[in-house]
Amino acid sequence: MLTGKNYVAGELTADETSVFESVNPKNNEKEAKFYNASEKDVDAAVEKAAEAFPEYSALPASRRAEFLNAIAQEILELGEELIQTYCSESGLPEGRAQGERGRTVNQLKAFADYITTENWKDEYKDEPNPERQPLPKPGLLRTSVAIGPVAVFGASNFPLAFSTAGGDTASALAAGCPVVVKGHPAHPGTGELVASAIVKAAEKTGIPSGVFSNLNSSGIEVGELLVKHPKIKGVGFTGSLRGGRALYDLAAKREEPIPVFAEMGSVNPVIVTETAIEKRGEAIAKQIAGSYTLGAGQFCTNPGIILKMGDNTVFESHLKQFSEEIEAQCMLHSGIKKAFQEGKNQLLDEKGVQVLSGSDDTENNMAAGTIVKVSAENFIQNEKLQTEVFGPFTMIVTCSNFQELNSALEKLHGQLTASIIAEPEDFSSLKASVAILQHKAGRVIYNAMPTGVEVSPAMTHGGPYPASTDSRFTSVGIPAIKRWLRPVSFQDFPEELLP
Amino acid sequence: MLTGKNYVAGELTADETSVFESVNPKNNEKEAKFYNASEKDVDAAVEKAAEAFPEYSALPASRRAEFLNAIAQEILELGEELIQTYCSESGLPEGRAQGERGRTVNQLKAFADYITTENWKDEYKDEPNPERQPLPKPGLLRTSVAIGPVAVFGASNFPLAFSTAGGDTASALAAGCPVVVKGHPAHPGTGELVASAIVKAAEKTGIPSGVFSNLNSSGIEVGELLVKHPKIKGVGFTGSLRGGRALYDLAAKREEPIPVFAEMGSVNPVIVTETAIEKRGEAIAKQIAGSYTLGAGQFCTNPGIILKMGDNTVFESHLKQFSEEIEAQCMLHSGIKKAFQEGKNQLLDEKGVQVLSGSDDTENNMAAGTIVKVSAENFIQNEKLQTEVFGPFTMIVTCSNFQELNSALEKLHGQLTASIIAEPEDFSSLKASVAILQHKAGRVIYNAMPTGVEVSPAMTHGGPYPASTDSRFTSVGIPAIKRWLRPVSFQDFPEELLP
């Protein structure tokens, strides 16, 4: 049963003076009432988190693993109510809800497993040498400590896997950091249900309640208060460049600046060579059409630029055909739908941009795929063509040869991913392109679409700005935990005195 | 032979319209003329660095190792001229110059060795599983790439080990990042000599000249231009909180924010238990007196706060006596001497601060040790007492019991180090103090002074703000290289196409 309230260290709070409603994007109808967190709630949540921090971070990692596994279990036990709430708040289909729940649960379990492995703190020892001349060599043990309470911002496009108990929360809790979540107002019900699962898991496993709070917010105030709070020591965010940059700027202006890990999406260029098109153009066109419209194009790894080599126009016809066969899908909320249309229209006004495929506005928040086309020459000259249009949109950039391709690649902003669809015959020509791409993207892919981010140890989901605010860390996969840890060295420490 | 000129990608440049002079702090006499780098020099240095970056970072690591070893060799070949220039510019004694040269050379060699070891790029593989249901598992290879051209700021207190070819430069060059150095105006001659060694080493080992530039600057303009330049991708700095924070703020305001690794010093609290004082108070007093006056107290790990437990005043008399036996030493330059006196005077005006030992101003830039004393009660109430006084200065904070000690520790700002001088009988009482200190400092030391930073893999030289701007990294020791690398994952990549 939804209450619409905030969870502040296990307690439900509600301030009747500031409310908002959840909306079903399929019909724009209001569904349930939610209470915005007050300034008092923010302060209480952070203070409780700071109080809980020393105890929580000092627990044996196995206790935190127990907690994470219990959260996974409690999320599963929310059953059908979670799936139905997710679908009605996000407009996403049931299969996606189930898949994302599975991923969320698996992430929690994966971090639980990881912190019970031997060297998750990256410990390293330098042996002492008291005989060394001119000075004795000290013994050093380097280990890791959690940075402190962390603020996590729910992501509109991942109501489960990158929100309340998503990757940022799971990795921070695993590291030993209490978490205060600023829920996304597009799915507050999903957020409250998951928050209730975390609160239950904490009770059942004897974890201090201050370790977790969930704050509703339909505006920007709660998020701002959180990031500015002196006892918050780090921020996790997945969303737009504008939103991520605003948080980064706030954090940088603090008396004590703190790290902000904002993953802000990108246009994820896909190179398709002439040879690949000749050999299997139709199949590639089908893959691209499926990828750029997946989840109504609302993925940060959506392929927004197709660098198409050669002058094969049959490939374009295939792409148009497959794209038009895919039905319009519901976007996450009316704001995203509006931004999608405005973004498209702005790009259509740019020099040399032709529409290849795309319908006019569809009813309510539905969106169908749009493909535009522009020459590499125009692309190279106009940075605005790199603006991300969040939704089912992609732009073919026609390149006549590898030299022109590489000039276009040189101009690219930082990206989460870059893909190469090619054949072995292309390898020698592609060497220079790969050399460029490794400095532009966090993940470089061969013969696959960028959508689909494996949650695994070798994954890098991040990349040079503006893909993320800190390219040295990943937000997906086990190394995401490193964001919430810092090294500390103990010099000549007796075993009995080590924490 | 000193020319006073800048090295811009191997070329000497001089703009006659803007010059300054090096000064011998022992007599305040001017020594040699230097040319400030012009805006054109800054731009040319960065552009050449950016041009050299793809080639330099793509070289086999063994080629970069050759370059680093050649720099070490060329520095040694500068011989007596380097030592004499160092001493006359810094006022530091010859033994220190030789020691620091040794450390600088060893750092270069250590990074050279490290990048020829097997897994310096922290590579990790996820094996593919094409049979996995519902989706095949991709293969992933995570590796590291250099972030791009880096700006390094010379440190006044380490003319060799943290300046032109110091730890920041050595680690960045090892990672594959070209370096543009903004030399410290207090030792421009030392800087030019070392720069000439780097330029020679590049020529001899066939490294592109754009990989290194050395820019003179007596003001702040050159540094600001460097940090704001869009092609600079990271900053290394060792110096004051004010200087480091200014660079951090500039970098955060860029269109593309970049990481700033500023190590800004701290007051490095040293706890001395009552038991330790009873057992070996005289020896401890001697150690502390030696440590806080070492190098005229001009170390970022200088013990600036002694948390003394119990009411043994003989210990204080010993400390005063040993301190007064140490002769006044020359400070690095007149600006530092002036700041030392002003800083001392400001602290003396604070409530409850008594002078235990300390002479009035000595001639020229000489400074003798000063010890003041304050109660834990006053310390806890007054944040200003944590202000670092850079020089031979320390403050005894008297604590009557462990509870009061821990209240004082809770109030501490971020520190590079925290030390505990104790006996095994204290361990059970100290557990809570260690739990606090691990969240306050980058290195926690048992029964040794904080001065002396071992250059080794398990060292952490950094700490929570304001000790450094990024506590997740160390500026001393092999892991310092991580500051200049970011991860990139190659998905399903054929071996032949990997860079």
Short mmCIF file of C-alpha atoms in Angstrom, two decimals, chain A residues 51-411:
data_model
loop_
_atom_site.label_atom_id
_atom_site.label_comp_id
_atom_site.label_asym_id
_atom_site.label_seq_id
_atom_site.Cartn_x
_atom_site.Cartn_y
_atom_site.Cartn_z
CA GLU A 51 25.35 9.36 12.75
CA ALA A 52 25.02 5.87 11.30
CA PHE A 53 28.17 6.14 9.18
CA PRO A 54 30.90 5.19 11.71
CA GLU A 55 29.00 2.12 12.90
CA TYR A 56 27.80 1.02 9.47
CA SER A 57 31.15 1.43 7.72
CA ALA A 58 32.89 -0.42 10.56
CA LEU A 59 30.63 -3.49 10.33
CA PRO A 60 32.20 -6.65 8.97
CA ALA A 61 31.53 -6.63 5.21
CA SER A 62 29.58 -9.88 5.63
CA ARG A 63 26.96 -7.94 7.62
CA ARG A 64 26.54 -5.42 4.82
CA ALA A 65 26.35 -8.31 2.33
CA GLU A 66 23.52 -9.80 4.38
CA PHE A 67 21.73 -6.46 4.22
CA LEU A 68 22.13 -6.19 0.43
CA ASN A 69 20.87 -9.74 -0.09
CA ALA A 70 17.92 -9.02 2.17
CA ILE A 71 17.07 -5.94 0.08
CA ALA A 72 17.11 -8.11 -3.05
CA GLN A 73 14.77 -10.58 -1.36
CA GLU A 74 12.38 -7.89 -0.11
CA ILE A 75 12.22 -6.35 -3.61
CA LEU A 76 11.18 -9.71 -5.04
CA GLU A 77 8.57 -10.03 -2.33
CA LEU A 78 6.92 -6.80 -3.44
CA GLY A 79 5.65 -9.00 -6.29
CA GLU A 80 3.03 -7.83 -8.72
CA GLU A 81 2.39 -4.48 -6.99
CA LEU A 82 5.90 -3.34 -7.89
CA ILE A 83 5.57 -4.42 -11.53
CA GLN A 84 2.17 -2.76 -11.95
CA THR A 85 3.27 0.47 -10.27
CA TYR A 86 6.42 0.55 -12.41
CA CYS A 87 4.43 0.08 -15.62
CA SER A 88 1.72 2.60 -14.86
CA GLU A 89 4.24 5.25 -13.78
CA SER A 90 6.75 4.76 -16.60
CA GLY A 91 4.67 3.68 -19.57
CA LEU A 92 7.20 0.89 -20.06
CA PRO A 93 6.00 -2.66 -20.80
CA GLU A 94 5.79 -5.45 -18.23
CA GLY A 95 8.64 -7.45 -19.74
CA ARG A 96 10.96 -4.50 -19.28
CA ALA A 97 9.80 -4.09 -15.67
CA GLN A 98 10.56 -7.71 -14.93
CA GLY A 99 13.91 -7.57 -16.69
CA GLU A 100 14.92 -4.44 -14.82
CA ARG A 101 13.83 -5.92 -11.50
CA GLY A 102 16.02 -8.93 -12.24
CA ARG A 103 18.96 -6.69 -13.01
CA THR A 104 18.43 -4.66 -9.85
CA VAL A 105 18.26 -7.76 -7.67
CA ASN A 106 21.33 -9.23 -9.38
CA GLN A 107 23.32 -6.00 -8.89
CA LEU A 108 22.57 -6.06 -5.17
CA LYS A 109 23.66 -9.69 -4.94
CA ALA A 110 26.77 -9.07 -7.04
CA PHE A 111 27.97 -6.30 -4.71
CA ALA A 112 27.12 -8.48 -1.70
CA ASP A 113 29.30 -11.24 -3.16
CA TYR A 114 32.10 -8.87 -4.06
CA ILE A 115 32.59 -7.41 -0.59
CA THR A 116 32.97 -10.87 0.85
CA THR A 117 35.90 -11.62 -1.49
CA GLU A 118 39.40 -11.38 -0.15
CA ASN A 119 40.77 -8.16 -1.53
CA TRP A 120 37.83 -5.89 -2.28
CA LYS A 121 39.52 -3.10 -0.34
CA ASP A 122 42.53 -3.29 -2.66
CA GLU A 123 44.84 -3.89 0.30
CA TYR A 124 48.55 -3.80 -0.33
CA LYS A 125 51.51 -4.17 2.00
CA ASP A 126 55.04 -2.77 1.92
CA GLU A 127 57.21 -4.80 4.27
CA PRO A 128 59.38 -2.77 6.66
CA ASN A 129 63.15 -2.86 6.53
CA PRO A 130 64.62 -1.58 9.82
CA GLU A 131 68.17 -2.12 8.51
CA ARG A 132 67.89 0.14 5.48
CA GLN A 133 70.43 2.98 5.20
CA PRO A 134 70.38 5.96 5.60
CA LEU A 135 66.87 5.57 7.05
CA PRO A 136 64.86 2.52 8.08
CA LYS A 137 62.00 1.64 5.72
CA PRO A 138 58.60 1.76 7.42
CA GLY A 139 55.98 -0.94 6.99
CA LEU A 140 52.82 0.23 5.24
CA LEU A 141 49.40 -1.33 4.84
CA ARG A 142 47.21 0.43 2.34
CA THR A 143 43.52 -0.30 2.55
CA SER A 144 40.25 1.50 1.72
CA VAL A 145 37.64 3.34 3.76
CA ALA A 146 34.16 4.51 2.79
CA ILE A 147 33.90 8.24 2.06
CA GLY A 148 30.73 8.95 4.09
CA PRO A 149 27.02 9.59 3.44
CA VAL A 150 26.13 9.70 -0.24
CA ALA A 151 23.25 11.32 -2.15
CA VAL A 152 21.77 9.25 -4.98
CA PHE A 153 19.46 10.73 -7.60
CA GLY A 154 16.85 8.43 -9.15
CA ALA A 155 16.96 8.22 -12.96
CA SER A 156 13.76 8.63 -14.97
CA ASN A 157 14.72 5.97 -17.51
CA PHE A 158 15.62 3.24 -15.00
CA PRO A 159 12.95 3.31 -12.26
CA LEU A 160 14.57 0.25 -10.68
CA ALA A 161 18.13 -0.40 -11.88
CA PHE A 162 19.31 3.24 -11.52
CA SER A 163 16.99 4.56 -8.88
CA THR A 164 16.11 3.81 -5.23
CA ALA A 165 17.99 0.51 -4.88
CA GLY A 166 19.81 0.73 -8.21
CA GLY A 167 23.49 0.54 -9.04
CA ASP A 168 24.54 3.73 -7.24
CA THR A 169 22.72 2.80 -4.01
CA ALA A 170 23.88 -0.82 -4.10
CA SER A 171 27.53 0.09 -4.65
CA ALA A 172 27.49 2.83 -1.99
CA LEU A 173 25.81 0.61 0.61
CA ALA A 174 28.30 -2.15 -0.20
CA ALA A 175 31.22 0.24 0.29
CA GLY A 176 29.92 1.28 3.72
CA CYS A 177 28.28 4.59 2.80
CA PRO A 178 24.78 5.46 4.07
CA VAL A 179 22.54 6.61 1.21
CA VAL A 180 19.96 9.37 0.95
CA VAL A 181 17.93 8.94 -2.23
CA LYS A 182 16.29 11.85 -4.03
CA GLY A 183 13.58 9.95 -5.90
CA HIS A 184 12.59 10.79 -9.44
CA PRO A 185 9.14 12.43 -9.50
CA ALA A 186 8.13 10.40 -12.58
CA HIS A 187 8.05 7.17 -10.54
CA PRO A 188 7.53 8.03 -6.87
CA GLY A 189 5.37 4.98 -6.21
CA THR A 190 8.00 2.58 -7.52
CA GLY A 191 10.47 4.49 -5.37
CA GLU A 192 8.38 4.20 -2.21
CA LEU A 193 7.83 0.48 -2.68
CA VAL A 194 11.53 -0.18 -3.13
CA ALA A 195 12.32 2.12 -0.19
CA SER A 196 9.97 0.06 1.98
CA ALA A 197 11.90 -3.05 0.93
CA ILE A 198 15.18 -1.46 2.01
CA VAL A 199 13.71 -0.33 5.34
CA LYS A 200 12.38 -3.84 6.00
CA ALA A 201 15.72 -5.39 5.06
CA ALA A 202 17.52 -3.05 7.47
CA GLU A 203 15.16 -4.01 10.30
CA LYS A 204 15.51 -7.71 9.61
CA THR A 205 19.31 -7.64 9.44
CA GLY A 206 19.88 -5.22 12.33
CA ILE A 207 21.29 -2.39 10.23
CA PRO A 208 20.94 1.13 11.75
CA SER A 209 17.95 2.89 10.22
CA GLY A 210 19.96 6.03 9.45
CA VAL A 211 21.72 4.12 6.67
CA PHE A 212 18.88 4.80 4.24
CA SER A 213 16.36 7.54 3.49
CA ASN A 214 14.09 8.13 0.50
CA LEU A 215 12.99 11.68 -0.23
CA ASN A 216 10.28 12.68 -2.70
CA SER A 217 10.76 15.80 -4.72
CA SER A 218 8.90 17.21 -7.69
CA GLY A 219 11.28 20.17 -7.96
CA ILE A 220 14.99 20.85 -7.64
CA GLU A 221 15.12 22.12 -4.04
CA VAL A 222 15.54 18.78 -2.26
CA GLY A 223 18.37 17.77 -4.58
CA GLU A 224 20.12 21.11 -4.10
CA LEU A 225 19.83 20.94 -0.32
CA LEU A 226 21.23 17.43 -0.36
CA VAL A 227 24.26 18.25 -2.51
CA LYS A 228 25.02 21.35 -0.45
CA HIS A 229 24.70 19.59 2.92
CA PRO A 230 28.16 19.57 4.60
CA LYS A 231 27.71 15.97 5.78
CA ILE A 232 27.07 14.58 2.28
CA LYS A 233 30.41 13.35 0.89
CA GLY A 234 29.57 12.17 -2.63
CA VAL A 235 26.82 12.21 -5.26
CA GLY A 236 25.57 9.63 -7.78
CA PHE A 237 23.43 10.80 -10.68
CA THR A 238 22.17 9.42 -14.00
CA GLY A 239 20.32 11.84 -16.25
CA SER A 240 20.68 14.84 -18.50
CA LEU A 241 23.79 16.94 -19.12
CA ARG A 242 21.98 19.98 -17.76
CA GLY A 243 20.97 18.22 -14.56
CA GLY A 244 24.32 16.52 -13.98
CA ARG A 245 26.28 19.67 -14.64
CA ALA A 246 24.11 21.68 -12.25
CA LEU A 247 24.87 19.19 -9.45
CA TYR A 248 28.56 19.15 -10.34
CA ASP A 249 28.68 22.96 -10.18
CA LEU A 250 26.90 23.02 -6.81
CA ALA A 251 29.28 20.44 -5.37
CA ALA A 252 32.36 22.26 -6.68
CA LYS A 253 31.26 25.48 -4.98
CA ARG A 254 30.97 23.91 -1.51
CA GLU A 255 33.42 24.86 1.20
CA GLU A 256 34.48 21.21 1.01
CA PRO A 257 34.05 20.17 -2.63
CA ILE A 258 32.80 16.59 -3.08
CA PRO A 259 32.92 14.16 -6.01
CA VAL A 260 29.88 14.01 -8.29
CA PHE A 261 29.53 10.93 -10.45
CA ALA A 262 27.08 12.10 -13.08
CA GLU A 263 26.47 9.84 -16.05
CA MET A 264 24.87 12.17 -18.54
CA GLY A 265 24.40 10.14 -21.71
CA SER A 266 25.81 10.68 -25.17
CA VAL A 267 25.07 10.15 -28.86
CA ASN A 268 27.01 6.86 -29.07
CA PRO A 269 28.34 6.94 -32.64
CA VAL A 270 28.15 3.75 -34.71
CA ILE A 271 30.50 3.39 -37.67
CA VAL A 272 29.22 1.18 -40.48
CA THR A 273 31.80 0.40 -43.16
CA GLU A 274 31.01 0.03 -46.85
CA THR A 275 32.17 -3.60 -46.82
CA ALA A 276 29.85 -4.44 -43.95
CA ILE A 277 26.94 -2.82 -45.76
CA GLU A 278 27.72 -4.73 -48.94
CA LYS A 279 27.89 -8.06 -47.12
CA ARG A 280 25.00 -7.71 -44.67
CA GLY A 281 23.48 -4.26 -45.01
CA GLU A 282 19.91 -5.43 -44.48
CA ALA A 283 20.72 -7.24 -41.23
CA ILE A 284 22.67 -4.23 -39.93
CA ALA A 285 19.83 -1.88 -40.80
CA LYS A 286 17.46 -4.10 -38.85
CA GLN A 287 19.79 -4.13 -35.83
CA ILE A 288 20.15 -0.35 -35.86
CA ALA A 289 16.41 0.22 -36.22
CA GLY A 290 15.79 -2.07 -33.25
CA SER A 291 18.52 -0.47 -31.16
CA TYR A 292 17.73 3.21 -31.61
CA THR A 293 14.00 2.70 -30.91
CA LEU A 294 14.53 0.27 -27.98
CA GLY A 295 12.61 1.44 -24.90
CA ALA A 296 11.40 4.41 -26.99
CA GLY A 297 15.04 5.36 -27.45
CA GLN A 298 15.32 6.26 -23.79
CA PHE A 299 18.72 4.71 -23.10
CA CYS A 300 21.93 6.60 -22.46
CA THR A 301 23.62 4.20 -24.88
CA ASN A 302 21.12 4.87 -27.66
CA PRO A 303 22.88 4.98 -31.07
CA GLY A 304 22.20 8.61 -32.01
CA ILE A 305 24.75 8.90 -34.81
CA ILE A 306 25.38 6.40 -37.59
CA LEU A 307 28.61 7.16 -39.45
CA LYS A 308 27.74 5.42 -42.69
CA MET A 309 30.51 4.90 -45.20
CA GLY A 310 30.11 4.76 -48.98
CA ASP A 311 27.09 5.70 -51.09
CA ASN A 312 24.89 2.65 -50.73
CA THR A 313 21.37 4.10 -50.48
CA VAL A 314 19.68 0.71 -50.32
CA PHE A 315 20.97 0.50 -46.74
CA GLU A 316 19.15 3.73 -45.95
CA SER A 317 15.93 2.40 -47.49
CA HIS A 318 16.23 -0.70 -45.33
CA LEU A 319 16.81 1.37 -42.24
CA LYS A 320 13.76 3.51 -43.06
CA GLN A 321 11.65 0.42 -43.74
CA PHE A 322 12.59 -1.43 -40.53
CA SER A 323 12.22 1.73 -38.54
CA GLU A 324 8.71 2.36 -39.85
CA GLU A 325 7.70 -1.20 -39.02
CA ILE A 326 8.34 -0.50 -35.36
CA GLU A 327 5.28 0.87 -33.61
CA ALA A 328 5.27 4.13 -31.67
CA GLN A 329 6.00 3.61 -27.97
CA CYS A 330 5.02 5.52 -24.87
CA MET A 331 7.70 7.86 -23.51
CA LEU A 332 8.42 8.13 -19.77
CA HIS A 333 6.52 11.36 -19.16
CA SER A 334 5.12 14.38 -20.95
CA GLY A 335 8.25 16.46 -20.21
CA ILE A 336 10.43 13.94 -22.01
CA LYS A 337 8.03 13.78 -24.93
CA LYS A 338 8.06 17.56 -25.22
CA ALA A 339 11.86 17.72 -25.02
CA PHE A 340 12.06 15.00 -27.68
CA GLN A 341 9.96 17.01 -30.11
CA GLU A 342 11.78 20.25 -29.41
CA GLY A 343 15.16 18.59 -29.74
CA LYS A 344 14.22 17.04 -33.07
CA ASN A 345 12.89 20.32 -34.40
CA GLN A 346 16.03 22.18 -33.40
CA LEU A 347 18.22 19.69 -35.26
CA LEU A 348 15.98 19.80 -38.32
CA ASP A 349 16.68 23.52 -38.56
CA GLU A 350 20.41 22.97 -38.83
CA LYS A 351 22.17 23.27 -42.20
CA GLY A 352 22.06 20.22 -44.45
CA VAL A 353 19.83 18.05 -42.22
CA GLN A 354 17.33 16.01 -44.25
CA VAL A 355 14.56 13.86 -42.85
CA LEU A 356 14.79 10.25 -43.99
CA SER A 357 11.97 8.85 -41.94
CA GLY A 358 9.72 10.14 -39.17
CA SER A 359 6.11 10.87 -38.51
CA ASP A 360 4.56 13.95 -37.05
CA ASP A 361 3.57 14.05 -33.40
CA THR A 362 1.62 11.09 -32.23
CA GLU A 363 -1.07 11.13 -29.53
CA ASN A 364 -0.32 11.64 -25.85
CA ASN A 365 3.24 10.63 -25.04
CA MET A 366 3.75 8.11 -27.82
CA ALA A 367 6.80 8.52 -30.06
CA ALA A 368 7.81 6.82 -33.28
CA GLY A 369 11.32 6.62 -34.72
CA THR A 370 12.89 9.50 -36.62
CA ILE A 371 15.94 9.20 -38.87
CA VAL A 372 17.70 12.20 -40.33
CA LYS A 373 20.69 12.42 -42.62
CA VAL A 374 23.54 14.87 -42.99
CA SER A 375 26.90 14.89 -44.76
CA ALA A 376 30.14 14.42 -42.83
CA GLU A 377 31.18 17.83 -44.12
CA ASN A 378 28.22 19.50 -42.40
CA PHE A 379 28.68 17.38 -39.29
CA ILE A 380 32.33 18.35 -38.95
CA GLN A 381 31.51 22.05 -39.22
CA ASN A 382 28.55 22.12 -36.83
CA GLU A 383 28.93 21.09 -33.20
CA LYS A 384 25.20 21.49 -32.61
CA LEU A 385 24.61 18.32 -34.61
CA GLN A 386 26.10 16.44 -31.63
CA THR A 387 23.28 17.49 -29.32
CA GLU A 388 21.61 14.42 -27.84
CA VAL A 389 17.93 14.04 -28.73
CA PHE A 390 16.70 11.75 -25.96
CA GLY A 391 14.23 9.38 -27.58
CA PRO A 392 13.86 7.26 -30.74
CA PHE A 393 16.06 9.41 -32.95
CA THR A 394 19.18 8.79 -34.97
CA MET A 395 21.24 10.71 -37.51
CA ILE A 396 23.03 9.17 -40.44
CA VAL A 397 26.31 10.98 -41.17
CA THR A 398 27.52 10.04 -44.63
CA CYS A 399 31.29 9.65 -44.93
CA SER A 400 32.89 9.16 -48.33
CA ASN A 401 36.16 7.65 -47.07
CA PHE A 402 38.17 6.78 -43.94
CA GLN A 403 39.90 10.14 -43.93
CA GLU A 404 36.58 11.95 -43.74
CA LEU A 405 35.38 9.45 -41.14
CA ASN A 406 38.41 10.14 -38.97
CA SER A 407 37.95 13.90 -39.30
CA ALA A 408 34.40 13.45 -38.02
CA LEU A 409 35.61 11.21 -35.17
CA GLU A 410 38.21 13.81 -34.16
CA LYS A 411 35.37 16.31 -33.69
#
